[in-house]
Amino acid sequence: MKIRSHRDLDVYRLAFEAACKIFEVSKAFPIEEKYSLTDQVRRSSRSVCANLAEAFRKRKYPAAFVSKLSDSEGEAAESQVWLDFALNYRYISEEFHVEINSKYDQIIGKLVNMALHPEQWNY
């Protein structure tokens, strides 16, 4: 299958799914977390997807492509940190944390591989 848009990327679909799951689980976070943990984890998880979309459009320019992939990777790692806090405060279950953290490890791995071989994406 030819990849025609960022939506065709496996890593984008994984990141989008993770962001949607985070949104749903974060609805149950305490109200006092609204402007800190809740907003931050939602923002960073969505930003993984947004930066991937930008990277895909900049793939003709290897340095810009890798830079946006790096931004996406950073946002994925940030999401993991916010989820660590959510687990620590018992806002999420350990099972959910393991599942979503594993998904972000997979996302980060895919992003690193893309950044290591930017020439494969310039078509």
Short mmCIF file of C-alpha atoms in Angstrom, two decimals:
data_model
loop_
_atom_site.label_atom_id
_atom_site.label_comp_id
_atom_site.label_asym_id
_atom_site.label_seq_id
_atom_site.Cartn_x
_atom_site.Cartn_y
_atom_site.Cartn_z
CA MET A 1 0.00 0.00 0.00
CA LYS A 2 1.36 3.38 -0.97
CA ILE A 3 1.51 5.91 1.82
CA ARG A 4 -0.23 9.05 0.59
CA SER A 5 -0.81 10.90 3.84
CA HIS A 6 0.27 10.90 7.46
CA ARG A 7 -2.94 8.99 8.23
CA ASP A 8 -1.54 5.99 6.34
CA LEU A 9 1.45 5.68 8.68
CA ASP A 10 1.26 2.89 11.26
CA VAL A 11 2.94 5.15 13.80
CA TYR A 12 0.33 7.85 13.25
CA ARG A 13 -2.51 5.38 13.78
CA LEU A 14 -0.88 4.09 16.98
CA ALA A 15 -0.36 7.63 18.28
CA PHE A 16 -3.91 8.66 17.41
CA GLU A 17 -5.32 5.61 19.17
CA ALA A 18 -3.19 6.33 22.25
CA ALA A 19 -4.30 9.97 22.33
CA CYS A 20 -7.96 8.93 22.13
CA LYS A 21 -7.53 6.43 24.96
CA ILE A 22 -5.80 9.07 27.08
CA PHE A 23 -8.62 11.52 26.43
CA GLU A 24 -11.20 8.99 27.57
CA VAL A 25 -9.36 7.91 30.71
CA SER A 26 -8.49 11.50 31.65
CA LYS A 27 -12.19 12.41 31.82
CA ALA A 28 -12.15 10.73 35.24
CA PHE A 29 -9.19 12.73 36.58
CA PRO A 30 -10.01 14.99 39.55
CA ILE A 31 -11.22 18.50 38.74
CA GLU A 32 -8.21 20.03 40.51
CA GLU A 33 -6.02 18.44 37.81
CA LYS A 34 -7.93 20.11 34.96
CA TYR A 35 -5.36 22.81 34.23
CA SER A 36 -2.29 20.75 34.99
CA LEU A 37 -2.11 17.00 34.52
CA THR A 38 -5.28 16.58 32.46
CA ASP A 39 -4.52 19.37 30.00
CA GLN A 40 -0.84 18.47 29.77
CA VAL A 41 -1.29 14.78 29.00
CA ARG A 42 -4.02 15.53 26.47
CA ARG A 43 -1.89 18.19 24.78
CA SER A 44 1.29 16.12 24.60
CA SER A 45 -0.48 12.99 23.34
CA ARG A 46 -2.23 14.94 20.59
CA SER A 47 0.97 16.75 19.73
CA VAL A 48 2.61 13.44 18.79
CA CYS A 49 0.07 13.17 15.96
CA ALA A 50 0.29 16.81 14.94
CA ASN A 51 4.07 16.73 14.71
CA LEU A 52 3.91 13.53 12.67
CA ALA A 53 1.58 15.20 10.19
CA GLU A 54 4.00 18.13 9.89
CA ALA A 55 6.96 15.78 9.52
CA PHE A 56 5.25 13.88 6.74
CA ARG A 57 4.67 17.10 4.79
CA LYS A 58 8.32 18.11 5.26
CA ARG A 59 9.75 14.77 4.17
CA LYS A 60 11.34 16.31 1.06
CA TYR A 61 13.67 18.20 3.39
CA PRO A 62 15.53 15.62 5.51
CA ALA A 63 16.65 18.03 8.27
CA ALA A 64 13.13 19.45 8.73
CA PHE A 65 11.62 15.97 8.57
CA VAL A 66 13.95 14.61 11.25
CA SER A 67 13.41 17.71 13.40
CA LYS A 68 9.63 17.26 13.43
CA LEU A 69 10.04 13.53 14.11
CA SER A 70 12.25 14.48 17.05
CA ASP A 71 9.54 16.85 18.30
CA SER A 72 7.01 14.03 18.02
CA GLU A 73 9.32 11.68 19.90
CA GLY A 74 9.74 14.27 22.65
CA GLU A 75 5.98 14.68 22.99
CA ALA A 76 5.56 10.90 23.22
CA ALA A 77 8.13 10.75 26.03
CA GLU A 78 6.42 13.68 27.76
CA SER A 79 3.12 11.81 27.58
CA GLN A 80 4.79 8.88 29.31
CA VAL A 81 5.90 11.16 32.15
CA TRP A 82 2.40 12.56 32.66
CA LEU A 83 1.06 9.01 32.68
CA ASP A 84 3.63 8.11 35.32
CA PHE A 85 2.20 10.90 37.48
CA ALA A 86 -1.34 9.69 36.81
CA LEU A 87 -0.34 6.20 37.93
CA ASN A 88 1.45 7.54 41.00
CA TYR A 89 -1.69 9.40 42.10
CA ARG A 90 -3.83 6.35 41.24
CA TYR A 91 -5.83 8.17 38.58
CA ILE A 92 -5.18 5.29 36.18
CA SER A 93 -4.81 1.57 36.75
CA GLU A 94 -1.49 -0.19 36.57
CA GLU A 95 -2.89 -2.30 33.72
CA PHE A 96 -3.77 0.80 31.69
CA HIS A 97 -0.36 2.31 32.43
CA VAL A 98 1.46 -0.81 31.23
CA GLU A 99 -0.67 -0.97 28.08
CA ILE A 100 -0.32 2.69 27.12
CA ASN A 101 3.34 2.92 28.12
CA SER A 102 4.09 -0.08 25.91
CA LYS A 103 2.24 1.62 23.05
CA TYR A 104 4.36 4.76 23.51
CA ASP A 105 7.55 2.68 23.57
CA GLN A 106 6.46 1.23 20.23
CA ILE A 107 5.65 4.71 18.88
CA ILE A 108 9.02 6.08 19.98
CA GLY A 109 10.80 3.12 18.37
CA LYS A 110 9.04 3.72 15.06
CA LEU A 111 9.85 7.44 15.19
CA VAL A 112 13.52 6.73 15.86
CA ASN A 113 13.66 4.31 12.94
CA MET A 114 12.05 6.87 10.64
CA ALA A 115 14.54 9.54 11.74
CA LEU A 116 17.49 7.19 11.18
CA HIS A 117 16.42 6.63 7.55
CA PRO A 118 14.81 9.85 6.29
CA GLU A 119 15.71 9.02 2.69
CA GLN A 120 13.17 6.17 2.71
CA TRP A 121 10.36 8.66 3.13
CA ASN A 122 11.27 11.12 0.36
CA TYR A 123 9.16 9.96 -2.57
#
